[in-house]
PDB file of C-alpha atoms in Angstrom:
ATOM      1  CA  MET A   1       2.627 -10.028  14.578  1.00 84.00           C
ATOM      2  CA  ILE A   2      -0.189  -8.279  16.465  1.00 88.00           C
ATOM      3  CA  GLY A   3      -3.345  -8.283  14.342  1.00 90.00           C
ATOM      4  CA  GLU A   4      -2.221 -11.274  12.305  1.00 96.00           C
ATOM      5  CA  VAL A   5      -4.992 -13.761  11.537  1.00 98.00           C
ATOM      6  CA  ILE A   6      -4.419 -17.483  11.936  1.00 98.00           C
ATOM      7  CA  VAL A   7      -6.778 -20.073  10.485  1.00 97.00           C
ATOM      8  CA  ILE A   8      -6.603 -23.523  12.054  1.00 97.00           C
ATOM      9  CA  GLY A   9      -8.090 -26.233   9.873  1.00 95.00           C
ATOM     10  CA  ASP A  10      -8.854 -29.832  10.767  1.00 94.00           C
ATOM     11  CA  LEU A  11     -10.443 -31.362   7.683  1.00 91.00           C
ATOM     12  CA  LYS A  12     -11.056 -35.101   7.400  1.00 90.00           C
ATOM     13  CA  LEU A  13     -11.151 -36.653   3.942  1.00 90.00           C
ATOM     14  CA  ARG A  14     -13.817 -39.109   2.812  1.00 92.00           C
ATOM     15  CA  ALA A  15     -12.651 -42.692   2.401  1.00 92.00           C
ATOM     16  CA  ASN A  16     -13.455 -42.595  -1.329  1.00 94.00           C
ATOM     17  CA  ALA A  17     -11.946 -39.155  -2.047  1.00 93.00           C
ATOM     18  CA  SER A  18      -9.692 -38.956  -5.091  1.00 94.00           C
ATOM     19  CA  LEU A  19      -6.311 -38.124  -3.560  1.00 92.00           C
ATOM     20  CA  ASP A  20      -4.811 -37.245  -6.947  1.00 96.00           C
ATOM     21  CA  GLU A  21      -7.505 -34.662  -7.636  1.00 96.00           C
ATOM     22  CA  TYR A  22      -7.434 -33.392  -4.052  1.00 94.00           C
ATOM     23  CA  ASN A  23      -3.664 -32.882  -4.231  1.00 94.00           C
ATOM     24  CA  ARG A  24      -3.918 -31.222  -7.649  1.00 96.00           C
ATOM     25  CA  LEU A  25      -6.481 -28.751  -6.341  1.00 96.00           C
ATOM     26  CA  GLY A  26      -4.381 -28.167  -3.217  1.00 94.00           C
ATOM     27  CA  GLU A  27      -1.376 -27.259  -5.334  1.00 96.00           C
ATOM     28  CA  ARG A  28      -3.487 -24.878  -7.405  1.00 97.00           C
ATOM     29  CA  MET A  29      -4.907 -23.217  -4.286  1.00 96.00           C
ATOM     30  CA  TYR A  30      -1.379 -22.743  -2.921  1.00 96.00           C
ATOM     31  CA  GLU A  31      -0.313 -21.119  -6.209  1.00 97.00           C
ATOM     32  CA  ILE A  32      -3.120 -18.598  -5.783  1.00 97.00           C
ATOM     33  CA  VAL A  33      -2.927 -17.881  -2.049  1.00 97.00           C
ATOM     34  CA  SER A  34       0.851 -17.551  -2.001  1.00 97.00           C
ATOM     35  CA  ARG A  35       0.622 -14.644  -4.487  1.00 97.00           C
ATOM     36  CA  LEU A  36      -1.996 -12.690  -2.551  1.00 97.00           C
ATOM     37  CA  PRO A  37      -0.851  -9.615  -0.626  1.00 97.00           C
ATOM     38  CA  GLY A  38      -0.902 -10.339   3.103  1.00 97.00           C
ATOM     39  CA  PHE A  39      -0.482 -14.103   2.858  1.00 98.00           C
ATOM     40  CA  VAL A  40       2.232 -15.117   5.338  1.00 97.00           C
ATOM     41  CA  SER A  41       2.440 -18.922   5.355  1.00 97.00           C
ATOM     42  CA  VAL A  42       0.733 -22.283   5.502  1.00 96.00           C
ATOM     43  CA  LYS A  43       2.006 -25.336   7.377  1.00 96.00           C
ATOM     44  CA  SER A  44       0.533 -28.713   8.269  1.00 93.00           C
ATOM     45  CA  PHE A  45       1.237 -30.778  11.356  1.00 94.00           C
ATOM     46  CA  LYS A  46       0.326 -34.380  12.094  1.00 89.00           C
ATOM     47  CA  ALA A  47      -0.014 -35.682  15.651  1.00 88.00           C
ATOM     48  CA  GLU A  48       0.896 -39.183  16.795  1.00 90.00           C
ATOM     49  CA  ASP A  49      -2.815 -40.040  16.979  1.00 84.00           C
ATOM     50  CA  GLY A  50      -3.218 -39.212  13.276  1.00 75.00           C
ATOM     51  CA  GLU A  51      -4.961 -35.862  13.641  1.00 83.00           C
ATOM     52  CA  GLU A  52      -3.652 -33.359  11.102  1.00 87.00           C
ATOM     53  CA  LEU A  53      -3.936 -29.601  11.509  1.00 95.00           C
ATOM     54  CA  THR A  54      -3.160 -26.947   8.946  1.00 95.00           C
ATOM     55  CA  LEU A  55      -2.247 -23.402   9.996  1.00 97.00           C
ATOM     56  CA  PHE A  56      -2.723 -20.535   7.578  1.00 97.00           C
ATOM     57  CA  ARG A  57      -1.245 -17.177   8.563  1.00 98.00           C
ATOM     58  CA  PHE A  58      -2.433 -13.886   7.085  1.00 98.00           C
ATOM     59  CA  ALA A  59      -1.201 -10.383   7.908  1.00 97.00           C
ATOM     60  CA  SER A  60      -4.744  -9.055   8.390  1.00 96.00           C
ATOM     61  CA  GLU A  61      -8.441  -9.833   8.249  1.00 96.00           C
ATOM     62  CA  GLU A  62      -8.538  -8.081   4.869  1.00 97.00           C
ATOM     63  CA  ALA A  63      -5.894 -10.464   3.516  1.00 97.00           C
ATOM     64  CA  LEU A  64      -7.888 -13.455   4.764  1.00 97.00           C
ATOM     65  CA  GLU A  65     -11.063 -12.045   3.219  1.00 97.00           C
ATOM     66  CA  ALA A  66      -9.312 -11.654  -0.153  1.00 97.00           C
ATOM     67  CA  TRP A  67      -8.454 -15.368  -0.003  1.00 97.00           C
ATOM     68  CA  ARG A  68     -11.837 -16.458   1.330  1.00 96.00           C
ATOM     69  CA  SER A  69     -13.665 -14.634  -1.457  1.00 97.00           C
ATOM     70  CA  HIS A  70     -11.273 -15.420  -4.337  1.00 97.00           C
ATOM     71  CA  PRO A  71     -13.553 -16.876  -7.072  1.00 97.00           C
ATOM     72  CA  GLU A  72     -11.446 -19.969  -7.766  1.00 97.00           C
ATOM     73  CA  HIS A  73     -11.099 -20.653  -4.035  1.00 97.00           C
ATOM     74  CA  VAL A  74     -14.874 -20.328  -3.559  1.00 97.00           C
ATOM     75  CA  GLU A  75     -15.488 -22.940  -6.269  1.00 97.00           C
ATOM     76  CA  THR A  76     -12.830 -25.252  -4.842  1.00 96.00           C
ATOM     77  CA  MET A  77     -14.363 -24.966  -1.351  1.00 95.00           C
ATOM     78  CA  LYS A  78     -17.714 -26.038  -2.805  1.00 96.00           C
ATOM     79  CA  ARG A  79     -16.036 -29.066  -4.416  1.00 95.00           C
ATOM     80  CA  GLY A  80     -14.259 -29.817  -1.148  1.00 94.00           C
ATOM     81  CA  HIS A  81     -17.543 -30.102   0.736  1.00 94.00           C
ATOM     82  CA  ALA A  82     -19.261 -32.019  -2.067  1.00 95.00           C
ATOM     83  CA  GLU A  83     -16.450 -34.432  -2.997  1.00 94.00           C
ATOM     84  CA  PHE A  84     -13.580 -34.575  -0.533  1.00 93.00           C
ATOM     85  CA  TYR A  85     -14.388 -33.736   3.098  1.00 93.00           C
ATOM     86  CA  ALA A  86     -16.243 -36.024   5.475  1.00 92.00           C
ATOM     87  CA  SER A  87     -15.991 -33.597   8.405  1.00 92.00           C
ATOM     88  CA  GLY A  88     -13.849 -30.922   9.924  1.00 92.00           C
ATOM     89  CA  PHE A  89     -13.657 -27.433  11.324  1.00 94.00           C
ATOM     90  CA  LEU A  90     -11.923 -24.125  10.812  1.00 95.00           C
ATOM     91  CA  GLN A  91     -11.054 -21.717  13.600  1.00 97.00           C
ATOM     92  CA  ILE A  92     -10.212 -18.124  12.735  1.00 97.00           C
ATOM     93  CA  CYS A  93      -8.022 -16.515  15.402  1.00 97.00           C
ATOM     94  CA  LYS A  94      -6.535 -13.052  15.757  1.00 96.00           C
ATOM     95  CA  VAL A  95      -3.167 -12.488  17.429  1.00 95.00           C
ATOM     96  CA  ILE A  96      -3.737 -10.175  20.391  1.00 95.00           C
ATOM     97  CA  ARG A  97      -0.375 -10.588  22.102  1.00 93.00           C
ATOM     98  CA  GLU A  98       3.018 -11.807  21.029  1.00 90.00           C
ATOM     99  CA  VAL A  99       6.118 -12.761  22.981  1.00 91.00           C
ATOM    100  CA  GLY A 100       9.440 -12.978  21.177  1.00 87.00           C
ATOM    101  CA  PRO A 101      11.178 -13.798  19.074  1.00 86.00           C
ATOM    102  CA  PHE A 102      13.928 -14.585  21.541  1.00 88.00           C
ATOM    103  CA  GLU A 103      17.059 -16.671  21.653  1.00 92.00           C
ATOM    104  CA  HIS A 104      18.732 -18.627  24.432  1.00 91.00           C
ATOM    105  CA  SER A 105      22.470 -19.189  24.392  1.00 86.00           C
TER     106      SER A 105
END
């Protein structure tokens, strides 16, 4: 969809991160984001070399901003940097052109 915003995340966990707590918080964040107007989807992909990327899709910049500034998400992001993540990056991209969908028979 033209104007859609895609966030690409590559976040590396610390060796001593509590996976149980990280997963619990992840589930809670999904509960919140999936109810927000303009949220489209989130999917994770793991490459053969072990790199894992997560793609968040939002219908607009306003929808992304609602998620980015959600109070519970803000607090969880702070915990993520303090407790869970060793390194990483986020890229925020805007769809400027789209081809398809199409089918081949």
